[in-house]
Every structure is written in C-alpha cells, then in structure tokens.
CSV table of C-alpha atoms in Angstrom, one decimal:
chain,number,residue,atom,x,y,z
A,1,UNK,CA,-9.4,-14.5,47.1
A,2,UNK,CA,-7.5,-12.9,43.7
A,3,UNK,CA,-9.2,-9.6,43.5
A,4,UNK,CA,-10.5,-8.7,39.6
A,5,UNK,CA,-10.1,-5.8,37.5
A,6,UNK,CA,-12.2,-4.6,34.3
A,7,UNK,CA,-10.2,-3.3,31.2
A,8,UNK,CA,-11.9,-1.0,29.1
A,9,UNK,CA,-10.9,1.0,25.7
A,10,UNK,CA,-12.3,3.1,23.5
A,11,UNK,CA,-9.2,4.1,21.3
A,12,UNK,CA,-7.9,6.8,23.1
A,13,UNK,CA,-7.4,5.5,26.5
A,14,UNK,CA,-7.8,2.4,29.1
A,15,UNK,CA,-10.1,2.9,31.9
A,16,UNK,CA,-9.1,0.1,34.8
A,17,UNK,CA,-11.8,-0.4,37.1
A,18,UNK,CA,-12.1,-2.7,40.0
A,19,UNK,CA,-11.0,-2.9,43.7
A,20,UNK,CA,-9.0,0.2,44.6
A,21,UNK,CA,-5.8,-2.4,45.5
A,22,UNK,CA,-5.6,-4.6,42.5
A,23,UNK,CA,-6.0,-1.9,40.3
A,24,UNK,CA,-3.2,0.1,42.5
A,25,UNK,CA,-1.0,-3.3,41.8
A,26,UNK,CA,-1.7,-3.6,38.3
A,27,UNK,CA,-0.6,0.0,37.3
A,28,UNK,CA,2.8,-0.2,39.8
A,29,UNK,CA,3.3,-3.8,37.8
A,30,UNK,CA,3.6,-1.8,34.6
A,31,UNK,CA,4.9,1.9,35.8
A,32,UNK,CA,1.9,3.2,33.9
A,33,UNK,CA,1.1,7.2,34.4
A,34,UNK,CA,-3.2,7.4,35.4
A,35,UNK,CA,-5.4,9.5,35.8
A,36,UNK,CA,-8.6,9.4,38.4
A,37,UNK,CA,-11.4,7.8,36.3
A,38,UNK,CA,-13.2,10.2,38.8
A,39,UNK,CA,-15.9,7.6,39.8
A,40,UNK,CA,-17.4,9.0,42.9
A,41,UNK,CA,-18.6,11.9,40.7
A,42,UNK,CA,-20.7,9.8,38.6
A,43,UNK,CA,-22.3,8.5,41.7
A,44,UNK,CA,-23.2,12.4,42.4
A,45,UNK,CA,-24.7,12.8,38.9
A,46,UNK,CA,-26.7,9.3,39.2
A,47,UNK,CA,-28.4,10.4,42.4
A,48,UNK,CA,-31.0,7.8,44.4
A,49,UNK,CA,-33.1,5.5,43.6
A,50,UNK,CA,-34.0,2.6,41.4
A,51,UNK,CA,-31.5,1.5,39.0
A,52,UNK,CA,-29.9,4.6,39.0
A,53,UNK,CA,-29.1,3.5,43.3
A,54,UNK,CA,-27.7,0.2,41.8
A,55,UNK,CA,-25.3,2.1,39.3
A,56,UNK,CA,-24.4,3.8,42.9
A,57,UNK,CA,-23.7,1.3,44.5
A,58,UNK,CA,-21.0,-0.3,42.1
A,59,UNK,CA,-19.4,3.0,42.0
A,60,UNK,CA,-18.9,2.7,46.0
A,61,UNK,CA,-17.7,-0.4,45.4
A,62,UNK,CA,-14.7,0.2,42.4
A,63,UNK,CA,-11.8,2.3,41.9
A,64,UNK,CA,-11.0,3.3,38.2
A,65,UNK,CA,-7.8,4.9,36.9
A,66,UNK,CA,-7.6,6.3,33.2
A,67,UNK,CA,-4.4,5.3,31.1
A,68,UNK,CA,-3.5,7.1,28.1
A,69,UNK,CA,-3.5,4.6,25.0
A,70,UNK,CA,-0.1,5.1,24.0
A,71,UNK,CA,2.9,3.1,22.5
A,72,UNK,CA,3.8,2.6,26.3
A,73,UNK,CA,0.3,1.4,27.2
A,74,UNK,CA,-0.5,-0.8,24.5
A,75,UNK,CA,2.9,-2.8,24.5
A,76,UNK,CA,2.4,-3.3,28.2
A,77,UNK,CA,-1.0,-4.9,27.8
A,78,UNK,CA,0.2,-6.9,24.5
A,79,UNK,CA,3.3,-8.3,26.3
A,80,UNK,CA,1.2,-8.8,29.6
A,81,UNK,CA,0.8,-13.0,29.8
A,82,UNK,CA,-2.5,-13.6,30.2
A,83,UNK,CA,-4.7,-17.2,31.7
A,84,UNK,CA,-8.0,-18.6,31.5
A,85,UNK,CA,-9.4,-17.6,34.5
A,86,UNK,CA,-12.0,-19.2,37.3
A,87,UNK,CA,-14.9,-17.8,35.4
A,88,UNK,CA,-15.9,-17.4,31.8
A,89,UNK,CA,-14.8,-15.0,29.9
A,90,UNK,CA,-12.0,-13.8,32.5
A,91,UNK,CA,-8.4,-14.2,32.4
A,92,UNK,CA,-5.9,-14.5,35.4
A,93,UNK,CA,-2.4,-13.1,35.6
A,94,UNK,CA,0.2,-13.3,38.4
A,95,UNK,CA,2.0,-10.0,38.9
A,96,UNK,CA,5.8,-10.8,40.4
A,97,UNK,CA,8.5,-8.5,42.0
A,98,UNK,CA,11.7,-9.9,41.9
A,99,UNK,CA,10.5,-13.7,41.2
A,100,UNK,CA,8.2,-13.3,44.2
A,101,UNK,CA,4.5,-13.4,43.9
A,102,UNK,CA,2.9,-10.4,44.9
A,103,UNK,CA,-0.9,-11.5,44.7
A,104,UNK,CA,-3.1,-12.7,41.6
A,105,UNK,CA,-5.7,-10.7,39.5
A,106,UNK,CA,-8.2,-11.0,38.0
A,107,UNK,CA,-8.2,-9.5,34.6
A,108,UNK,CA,-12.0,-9.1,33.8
A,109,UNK,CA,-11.9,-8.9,29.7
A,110,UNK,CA,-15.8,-8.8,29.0
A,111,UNK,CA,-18.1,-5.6,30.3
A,112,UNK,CA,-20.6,-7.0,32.6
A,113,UNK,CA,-18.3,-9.7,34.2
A,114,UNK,CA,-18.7,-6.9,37.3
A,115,UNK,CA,-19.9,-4.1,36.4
A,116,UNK,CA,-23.1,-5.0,34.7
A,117,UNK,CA,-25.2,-1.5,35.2
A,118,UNK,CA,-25.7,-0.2,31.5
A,119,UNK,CA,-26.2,3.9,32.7
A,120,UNK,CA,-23.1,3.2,34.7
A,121,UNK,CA,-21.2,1.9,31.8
A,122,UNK,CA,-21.9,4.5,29.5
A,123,UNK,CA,-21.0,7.2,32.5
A,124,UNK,CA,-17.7,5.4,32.8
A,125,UNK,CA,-17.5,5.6,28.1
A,126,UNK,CA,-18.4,9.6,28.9
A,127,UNK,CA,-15.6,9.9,31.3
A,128,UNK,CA,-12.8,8.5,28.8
A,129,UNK,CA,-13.8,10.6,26.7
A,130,UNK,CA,-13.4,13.8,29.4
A,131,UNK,CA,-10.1,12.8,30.1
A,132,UNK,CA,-8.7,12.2,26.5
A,133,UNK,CA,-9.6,15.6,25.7
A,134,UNK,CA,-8.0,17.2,29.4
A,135,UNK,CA,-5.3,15.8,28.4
A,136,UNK,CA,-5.4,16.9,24.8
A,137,UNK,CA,-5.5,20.3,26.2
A,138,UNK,CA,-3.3,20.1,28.6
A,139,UNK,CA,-0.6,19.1,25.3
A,140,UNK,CA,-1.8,22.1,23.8
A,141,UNK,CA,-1.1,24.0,26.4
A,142,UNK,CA,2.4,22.8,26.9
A,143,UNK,CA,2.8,23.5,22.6
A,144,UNK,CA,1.6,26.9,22.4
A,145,UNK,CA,3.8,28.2,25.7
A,146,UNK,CA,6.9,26.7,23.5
A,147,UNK,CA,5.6,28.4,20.5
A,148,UNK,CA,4.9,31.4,21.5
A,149,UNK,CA,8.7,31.6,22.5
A,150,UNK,CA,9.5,31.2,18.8
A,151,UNK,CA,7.4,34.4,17.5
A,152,UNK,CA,8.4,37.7,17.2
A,153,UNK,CA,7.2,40.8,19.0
A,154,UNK,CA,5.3,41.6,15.9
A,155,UNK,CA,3.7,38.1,15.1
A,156,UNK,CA,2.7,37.9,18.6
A,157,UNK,CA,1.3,40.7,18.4
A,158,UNK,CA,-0.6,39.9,15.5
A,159,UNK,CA,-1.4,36.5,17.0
A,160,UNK,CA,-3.0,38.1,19.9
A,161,UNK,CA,-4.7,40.2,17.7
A,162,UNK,CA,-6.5,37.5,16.1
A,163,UNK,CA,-7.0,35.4,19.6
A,164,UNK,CA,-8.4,38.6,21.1
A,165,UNK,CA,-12.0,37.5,19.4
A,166,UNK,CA,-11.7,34.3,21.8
A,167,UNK,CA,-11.1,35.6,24.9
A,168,UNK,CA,-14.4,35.6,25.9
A,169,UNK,CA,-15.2,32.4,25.2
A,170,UNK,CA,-12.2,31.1,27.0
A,171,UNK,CA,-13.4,33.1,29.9
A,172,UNK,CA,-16.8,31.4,30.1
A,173,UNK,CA,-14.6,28.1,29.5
A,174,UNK,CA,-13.2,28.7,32.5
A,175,UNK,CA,-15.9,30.1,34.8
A,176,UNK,CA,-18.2,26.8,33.8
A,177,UNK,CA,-15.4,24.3,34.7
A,178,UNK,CA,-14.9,25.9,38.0
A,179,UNK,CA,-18.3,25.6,38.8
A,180,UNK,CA,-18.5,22.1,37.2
A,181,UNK,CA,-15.5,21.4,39.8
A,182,UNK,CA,-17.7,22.7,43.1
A,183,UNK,CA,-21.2,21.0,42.5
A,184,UNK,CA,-19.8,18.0,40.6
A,185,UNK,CA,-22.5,19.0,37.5
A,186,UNK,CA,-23.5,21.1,34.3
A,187,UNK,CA,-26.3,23.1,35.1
A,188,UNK,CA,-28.6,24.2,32.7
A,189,UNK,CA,-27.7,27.7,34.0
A,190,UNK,CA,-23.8,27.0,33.6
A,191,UNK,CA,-24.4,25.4,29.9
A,192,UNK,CA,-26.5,28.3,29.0
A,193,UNK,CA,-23.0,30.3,29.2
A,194,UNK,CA,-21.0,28.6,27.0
A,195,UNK,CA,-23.5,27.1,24.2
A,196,UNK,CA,-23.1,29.7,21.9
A,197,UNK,CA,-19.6,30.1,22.0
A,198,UNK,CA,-18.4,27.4,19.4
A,199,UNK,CA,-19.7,29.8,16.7
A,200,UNK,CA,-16.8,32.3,18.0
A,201,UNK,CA,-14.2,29.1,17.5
A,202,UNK,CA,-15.2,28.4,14.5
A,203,UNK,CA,-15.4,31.6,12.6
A,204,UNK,CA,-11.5,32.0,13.7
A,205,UNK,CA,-10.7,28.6,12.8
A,206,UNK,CA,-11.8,29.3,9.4
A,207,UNK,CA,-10.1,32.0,9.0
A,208,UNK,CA,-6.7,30.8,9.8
A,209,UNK,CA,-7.3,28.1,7.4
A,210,UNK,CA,-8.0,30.4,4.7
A,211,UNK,CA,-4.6,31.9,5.5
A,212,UNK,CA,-2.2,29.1,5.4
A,213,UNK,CA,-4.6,27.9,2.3
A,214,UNK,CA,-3.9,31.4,1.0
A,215,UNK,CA,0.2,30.6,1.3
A,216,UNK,CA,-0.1,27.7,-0.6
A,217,UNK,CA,-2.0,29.1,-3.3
A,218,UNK,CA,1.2,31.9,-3.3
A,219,UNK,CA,3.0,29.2,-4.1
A,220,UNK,CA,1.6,27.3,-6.4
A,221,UNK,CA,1.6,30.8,-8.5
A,222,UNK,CA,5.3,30.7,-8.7
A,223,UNK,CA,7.4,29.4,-11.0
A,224,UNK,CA,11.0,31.3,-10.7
A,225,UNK,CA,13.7,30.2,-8.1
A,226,UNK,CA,13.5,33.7,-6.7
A,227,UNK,CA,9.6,34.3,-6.5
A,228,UNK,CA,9.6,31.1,-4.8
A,229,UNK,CA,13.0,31.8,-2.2
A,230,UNK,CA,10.3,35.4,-1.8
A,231,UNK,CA,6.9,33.1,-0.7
A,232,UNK,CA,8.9,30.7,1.2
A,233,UNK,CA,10.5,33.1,3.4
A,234,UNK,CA,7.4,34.8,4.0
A,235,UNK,CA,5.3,31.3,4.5
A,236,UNK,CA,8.2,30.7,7.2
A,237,UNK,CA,7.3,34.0,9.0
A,238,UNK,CA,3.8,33.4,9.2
A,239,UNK,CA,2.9,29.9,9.2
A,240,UNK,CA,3.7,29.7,13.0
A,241,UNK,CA,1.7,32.4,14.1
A,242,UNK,CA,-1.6,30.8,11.8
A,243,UNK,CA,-0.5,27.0,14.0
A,244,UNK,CA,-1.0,28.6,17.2
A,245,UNK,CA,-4.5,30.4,16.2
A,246,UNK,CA,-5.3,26.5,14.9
A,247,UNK,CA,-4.0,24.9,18.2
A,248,UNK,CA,-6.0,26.7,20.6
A,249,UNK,CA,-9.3,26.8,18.6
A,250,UNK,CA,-9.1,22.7,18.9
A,251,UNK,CA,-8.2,23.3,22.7
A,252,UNK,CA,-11.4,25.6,23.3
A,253,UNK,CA,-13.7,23.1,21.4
A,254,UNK,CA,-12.4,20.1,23.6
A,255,UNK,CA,-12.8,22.7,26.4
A,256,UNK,CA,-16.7,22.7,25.4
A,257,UNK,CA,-16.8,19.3,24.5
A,258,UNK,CA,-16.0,18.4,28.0
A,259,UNK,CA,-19.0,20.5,29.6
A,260,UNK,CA,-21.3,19.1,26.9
A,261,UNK,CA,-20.9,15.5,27.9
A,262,UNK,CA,-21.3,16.7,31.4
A,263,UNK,CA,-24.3,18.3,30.7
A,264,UNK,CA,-26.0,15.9,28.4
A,265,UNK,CA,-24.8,13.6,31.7
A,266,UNK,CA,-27.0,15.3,33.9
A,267,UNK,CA,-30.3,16.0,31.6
A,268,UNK,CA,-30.4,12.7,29.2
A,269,UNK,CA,-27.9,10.3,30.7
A,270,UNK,CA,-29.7,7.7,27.5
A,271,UNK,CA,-28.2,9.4,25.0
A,272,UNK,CA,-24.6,9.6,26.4
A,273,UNK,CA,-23.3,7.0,24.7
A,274,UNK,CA,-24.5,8.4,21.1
A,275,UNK,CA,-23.5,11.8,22.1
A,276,UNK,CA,-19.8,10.7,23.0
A,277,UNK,CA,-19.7,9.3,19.8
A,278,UNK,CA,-21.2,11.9,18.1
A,279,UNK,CA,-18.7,14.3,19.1
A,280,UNK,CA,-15.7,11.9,18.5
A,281,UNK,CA,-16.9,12.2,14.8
A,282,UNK,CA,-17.1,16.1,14.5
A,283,UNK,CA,-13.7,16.1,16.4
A,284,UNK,CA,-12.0,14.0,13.6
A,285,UNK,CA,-14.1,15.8,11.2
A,286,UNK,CA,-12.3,19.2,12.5
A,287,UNK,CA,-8.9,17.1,12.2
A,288,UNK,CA,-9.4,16.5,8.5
A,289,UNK,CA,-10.2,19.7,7.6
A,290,UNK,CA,-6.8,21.4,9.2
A,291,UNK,CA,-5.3,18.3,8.2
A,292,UNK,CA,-6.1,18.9,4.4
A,293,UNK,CA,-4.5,22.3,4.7
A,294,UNK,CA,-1.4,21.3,6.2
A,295,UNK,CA,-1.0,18.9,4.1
A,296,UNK,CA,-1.3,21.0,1.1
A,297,UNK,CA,1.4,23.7,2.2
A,298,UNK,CA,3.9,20.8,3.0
A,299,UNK,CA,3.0,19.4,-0.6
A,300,UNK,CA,3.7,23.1,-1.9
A,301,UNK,CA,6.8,23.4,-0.1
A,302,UNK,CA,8.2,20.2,-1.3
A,303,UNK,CA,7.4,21.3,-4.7
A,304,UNK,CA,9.3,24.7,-4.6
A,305,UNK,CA,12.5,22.7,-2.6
A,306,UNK,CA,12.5,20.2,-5.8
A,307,UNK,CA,12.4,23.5,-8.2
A,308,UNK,CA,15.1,25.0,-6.2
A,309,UNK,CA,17.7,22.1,-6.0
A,310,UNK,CA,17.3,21.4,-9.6
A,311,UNK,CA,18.4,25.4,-10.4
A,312,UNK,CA,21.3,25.4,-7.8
A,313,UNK,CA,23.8,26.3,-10.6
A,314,UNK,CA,21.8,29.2,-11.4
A,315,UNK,CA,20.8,30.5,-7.7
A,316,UNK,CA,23.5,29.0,-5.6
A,317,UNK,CA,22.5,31.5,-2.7
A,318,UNK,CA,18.5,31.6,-3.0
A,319,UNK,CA,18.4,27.5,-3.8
A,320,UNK,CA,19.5,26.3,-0.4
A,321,UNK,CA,17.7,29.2,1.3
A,322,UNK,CA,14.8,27.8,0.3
A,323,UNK,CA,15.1,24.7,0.5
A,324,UNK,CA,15.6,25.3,4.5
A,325,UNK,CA,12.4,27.2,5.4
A,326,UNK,CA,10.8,24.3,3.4
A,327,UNK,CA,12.3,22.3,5.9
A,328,UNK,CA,11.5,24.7,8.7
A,329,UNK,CA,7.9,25.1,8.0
A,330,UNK,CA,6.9,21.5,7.4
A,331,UNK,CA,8.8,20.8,10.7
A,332,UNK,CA,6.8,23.1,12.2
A,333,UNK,CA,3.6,21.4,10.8
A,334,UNK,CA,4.6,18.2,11.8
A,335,UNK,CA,5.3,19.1,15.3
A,336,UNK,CA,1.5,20.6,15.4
A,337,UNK,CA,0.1,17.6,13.7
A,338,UNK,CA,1.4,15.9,16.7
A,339,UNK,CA,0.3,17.9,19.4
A,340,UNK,CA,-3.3,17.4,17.5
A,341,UNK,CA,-3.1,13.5,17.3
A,342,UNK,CA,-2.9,14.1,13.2
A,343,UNK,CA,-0.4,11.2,11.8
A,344,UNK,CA,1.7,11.7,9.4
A,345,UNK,CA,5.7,12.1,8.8
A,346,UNK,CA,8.2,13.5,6.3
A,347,UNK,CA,11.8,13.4,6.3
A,348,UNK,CA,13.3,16.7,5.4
A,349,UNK,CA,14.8,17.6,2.1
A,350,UNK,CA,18.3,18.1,1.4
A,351,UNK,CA,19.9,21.3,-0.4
A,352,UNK,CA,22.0,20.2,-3.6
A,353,UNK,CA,24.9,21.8,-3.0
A,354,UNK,CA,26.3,23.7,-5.9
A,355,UNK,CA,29.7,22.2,-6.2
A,356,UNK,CA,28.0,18.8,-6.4
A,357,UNK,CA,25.2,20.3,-9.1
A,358,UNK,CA,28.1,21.5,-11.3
A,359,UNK,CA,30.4,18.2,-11.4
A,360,UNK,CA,27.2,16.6,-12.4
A,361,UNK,CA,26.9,19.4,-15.1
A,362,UNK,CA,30.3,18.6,-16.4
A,363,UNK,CA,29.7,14.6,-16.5
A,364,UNK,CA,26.9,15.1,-18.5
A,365,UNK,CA,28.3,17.8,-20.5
A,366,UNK,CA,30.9,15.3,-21.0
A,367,UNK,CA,28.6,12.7,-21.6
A,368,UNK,CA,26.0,14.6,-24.2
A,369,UNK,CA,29.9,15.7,-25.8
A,370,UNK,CA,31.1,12.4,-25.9
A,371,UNK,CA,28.1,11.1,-27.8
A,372,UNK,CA,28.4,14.2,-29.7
A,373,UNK,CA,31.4,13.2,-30.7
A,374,UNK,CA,30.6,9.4,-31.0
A,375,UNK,CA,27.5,10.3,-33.4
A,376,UNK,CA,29.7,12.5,-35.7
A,377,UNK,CA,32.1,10.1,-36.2
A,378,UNK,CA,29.1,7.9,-36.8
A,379,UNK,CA,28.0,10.4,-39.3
A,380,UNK,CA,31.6,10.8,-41.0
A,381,UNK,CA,32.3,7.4,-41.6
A,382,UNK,CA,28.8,6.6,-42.8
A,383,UNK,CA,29.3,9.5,-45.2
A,384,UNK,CA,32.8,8.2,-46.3
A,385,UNK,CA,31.8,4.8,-46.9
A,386,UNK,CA,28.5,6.6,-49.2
A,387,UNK,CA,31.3,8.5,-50.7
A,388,UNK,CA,33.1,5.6,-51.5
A,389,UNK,CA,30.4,3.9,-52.8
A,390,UNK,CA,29.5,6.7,-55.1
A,391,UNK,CA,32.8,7.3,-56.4
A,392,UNK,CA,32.8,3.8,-57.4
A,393,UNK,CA,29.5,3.8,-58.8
A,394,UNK,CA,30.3,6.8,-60.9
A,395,UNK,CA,33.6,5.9,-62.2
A,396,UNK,CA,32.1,1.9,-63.4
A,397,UNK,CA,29.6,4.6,-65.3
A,398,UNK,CA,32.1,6.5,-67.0
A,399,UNK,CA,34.0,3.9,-68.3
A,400,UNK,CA,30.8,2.0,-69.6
A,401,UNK,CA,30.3,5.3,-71.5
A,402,UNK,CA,34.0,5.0,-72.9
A,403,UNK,CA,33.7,1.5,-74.0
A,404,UNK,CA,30.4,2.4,-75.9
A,405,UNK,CA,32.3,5.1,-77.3
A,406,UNK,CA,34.8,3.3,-78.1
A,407,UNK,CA,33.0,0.7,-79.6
A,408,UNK,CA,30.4,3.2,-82.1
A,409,UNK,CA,34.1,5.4,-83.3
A,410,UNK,CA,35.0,1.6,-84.4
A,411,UNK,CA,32.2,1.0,-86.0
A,412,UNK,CA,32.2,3.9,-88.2
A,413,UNK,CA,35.9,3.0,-89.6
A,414,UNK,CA,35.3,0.2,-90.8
A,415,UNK,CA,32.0,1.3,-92.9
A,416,UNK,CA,34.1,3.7,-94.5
C-alpha cells in the first residue's frame, strides 16, 4: 500500500506529517534540511481523554518534520510532478533513484484527508510557528558572533553597556526554556517569570532606534562635502554597534514568543490558532518599525554619496571617502535586514573619480565655450547685417535731403 503524507504551510515553513518512512523518503528524495515537528510533545500537552485522546492517538500514529520555506524548499515542491491520486483531493507521486522505483506516496494536499482532529491541527500551526522563530534565533545568533568581531574595544564596550539592561531577561529566557525542555510544558509558574520581561526589550529597542533615527537626522542637517565626509564617518562607527542592540532585542522577543505559544498551549489550547496569528502580526509590526529606520539612514546616505560625487573636483580626498562608508553602512544594513527576514536590496554606489569629473569639466567647458563662441558670432553678424542695413538706410536719407536741396536752391534762381 503507497504510504501518504500531509503537506502543510503557513509562510514560513513546511510541516510534513505522515508515516515516519514516507516522510523519511520524501525529504532524502529532495536533500531537504528538517527539523523534528516535535509531535510526541503535543501528545504530552493534550493529555487523556475525549477528543483530546483522539488528537493522541493520531500523534502516535504520524511523524512530522519541519522544512524551512526557502528558495530551496519551494522550487523542490514546485518542480515536484505531481498525480491525481486514489482519493479525492490527494495527489500521488513516484519517488525514483537512479530510474528505479523506490516506493509511491501519497501526497495528502487538503488538511483533514488524515489528520482530521481540529486541536491537533492547530497544535501542529503553533509548532511551525516555534520552529520558525528557533531558527530565527539561532540566525541571529550566528550574526551577532560575526558582528561582534567587527566592533572595536570601545564600541563593544559600549554595546555591552547598553545590552547590560537585558541580561536579566535573557536569563529568565533561558531558565524557562530549560524547564519547558524537562516537563514538556509552560507552567503558569514558569510564564509568571518571563511575562514582564518584554517591557525590558522594548524600552531598549526604542532606544536604539532613536539613535540610528538620530544619525539620519545628522545628515539630513548637512549640506557641505566636509560636514557630510564628518557624519558619515561617524554614522560608520556607530551604526554597527546600534544593529547588534536591534538584532538581539528581535531574538529575545521570539525567545518569549516561543514560551507564550507554549503556554497559551497548555491553558487555552482554543485560542491557539488566533494567538499564533496574533503574534505573527506584532512580529511584522516590530519589522516595520526598524525597517522604517533603516531605510531612512540608507536613504540619507545615498543622498550625501550623490552630493559628494557631484563635488569631486572640489574634495577629491573627502568625496570618495564618503562615498565608501555610504557603501559600508548600508552594506551593513542590508546584511541585518537579512538576518531579520526584512527584504529589500541596493547596489552600492560608485565614487566619481576626479580625473573622470574633470575631463567632463573640460567637455562642457568646451562645450558652454563653443556655444559661447557660436552665439557671439551669432550676435556679430546679426549686428553687422543691422549695421549694414542702417548705413544704407541712412545714406538713401541723406541724399533725399540733397536732392530737396537741390531742387528749392533751383527754385530760387530762376524767380530772381
């Protein structure tokens, strides 16, 4: 008998769900990286009886892996050939190794088709979402290790300065994960711990933002090549240290976000569904607000790199200077804005180079002398032919007088 499979997504990830072999098979088929979907957990957290010892019992029954929703992931489902299957509303593939058949599946593409338990499927949604964000943090982790390489003694110790405030709540992070690890659970007890601690998060949050928000208003103040060369450089010193503050803030609310669905799990497993979703929104939400401010400080920097290629001729050291920690701060930005999940690109600016801004000084020097020239010429002959014109006008009025003269001196002779 083909042995069947569920597919789910919810935009950040693929939960695969069916017997332990096929979905073993499928993943192999497609050299896709998982993750445990973690199942037998949510048949701790459903306990006995009634429906919630049907929702059990289909755990018992499945294996589930958690893919990533990448580029990787979604070609290999788009490019997978898919068949009308035996029953409605399933499709069939055949998975080959070396033009050999190594079984058939059952590619199950509607919810219900097997696992039909509503509190189950909305344990499985609340899991997706668990994993995402582990392995959102986990990124984060890998970003601010690299980062921290990059700062000085003196920016790292500022940064630490700053991250200092969140120690505490990292600590109680950590102690209510380990305990979520032993008993399988969010106690009230454990969630008690960490509940006030996103306060902490977002007080520092805000205030890195009103930093880098601060450095782009520095900007936008200046006009001259050299104030700007100033801000940039110092943007570039300090922009860095502000990314890291902003990285492990997100990481520390995902951190919460984890043990909240966990705990709203395990006290109103009815409401999971809304909740997951609910926190997906003020997620994005946080996204759009670092996003905005980002986005602003690239904007300014592009701004001051324009300014400073079009006065190369006049600061042919401070110019390209600039123009590179533009480059190196929104590099910098962009790099975090991937870590985050934030899109967005931007190809980096080029410095004019001087010798190039002054040969196109001289061709339109040229240019503006050779229509110069053009228009004077212009001007001379157009003067010439109204001098021409005028002398000839003048001298038909002259002799008009001399003939009238002329003609009243004859006049006069003969009356006398």
């Amino acid at each position: 008998m083909p042995r069947e499979i569920q597919l789910f997504t919810d935009g950040d990830g693929i939960a695969i769900i069916g017997d332990a072999k096929a979905v073993e098979l499928f993943l192999e088929s497609e050299a896709l990286p998982s993750k445990d979907l973690e199942l037998p957990r949510l048949g701790k957290i459903f306990g006995t009886g009634g429906v919630a010892a049907q929702a059990g019992a289909e755990i018992a029954a499945n294996s589930g892996r958690w893919v990533k929703l990448a580029e990787e992931s979604a070609q290999a489902l788009k490019k997978y050939k898919l068949m009308k299957g035996s029953s409605p509303g399933v499709s069939r593939a055949v998975l080959t190794e070396g033009g050999k058949s190594k079984g058939f599946l059952q590619i199950v593409r509607t919810p219900g088709a097997a696992l039909t338990n509503p509190a189950l499927l909305a344990g499985v949604g609340g899991v997706m979402a668990q994993l995402a964000m582990q392995q959102a943090i986990d990124e984060i982790t890998d970003y601010l290790a690299r980062i921290d390489e990059k700062l000085d003694d003196v920016r790292r110790a500022q940064t630490n300065q700053v991250l200092a405030r969140m120690d505490g709540v990292d600590l109680a992070i950590r102690e209510a994960m380990s305990v979520r690890a032993s008993v399988g659970r969010v106690s009230e007890v454990t969630w008690s711990k960490v509940q006030a601690t996103s306060s902490t998060i977002l007080d520092t949050q805000a205030y890195a933002l009103r930093e880098l928000n601060g450095l782009a208003e520095k900007l936008e103040r200046k006009h001259k090549v050299g104030d700007l060369a100033k801000a940039t450089k110092a943007a570039h010193a300090e922009v860095d240290k502000w990314l890291v503050v902003l990285a492990r803030c997100f990481q520390l609310h995902d951190g919460i976000a984890v043990l909240e669905l966990d705990r709203v799990l395990d006290a109103s497993p009815d409401e999971l569904d809304r909740h997951r979703l609910g926190l997906k929104a003020a997620r994005q939400d946080r996204l759009e607000l670092i996003s905005r401010s980002t986005v602003r400080l690239i904007a300014r920097m592009d701004v001051a790199a324009g300014t400073a290629n079009t006065k190369v001729l006049l600061h042919p050291s401070k110019a390209p200077a600039l123009v590179q920690s533009s480059n190196q701060v929104s590099g910098s930005i962009i790099d975090f804005h991937g870590r985050l999940g934030i899109e967005g690109e931007r190809d980096p600016l080029e410095a004019r180079r001087w010798k190039s801004a002054a040969t196109e000084a001289k061709d339109k020097a040229l240019e503006r002398s050779a229509d110069g020239v053009g228009s004077a010429m212009r001007f001379g002959n157009e003067t010439l032919d109204r001098a021409r014109t005028t002398t000839g006008e003048f001298s038909r009025r002259i002799a008009e007088q001399a003939r009238r003269r002329r003609g009243d001196e004859e006049a006069d002779d003969q009356e006398a």
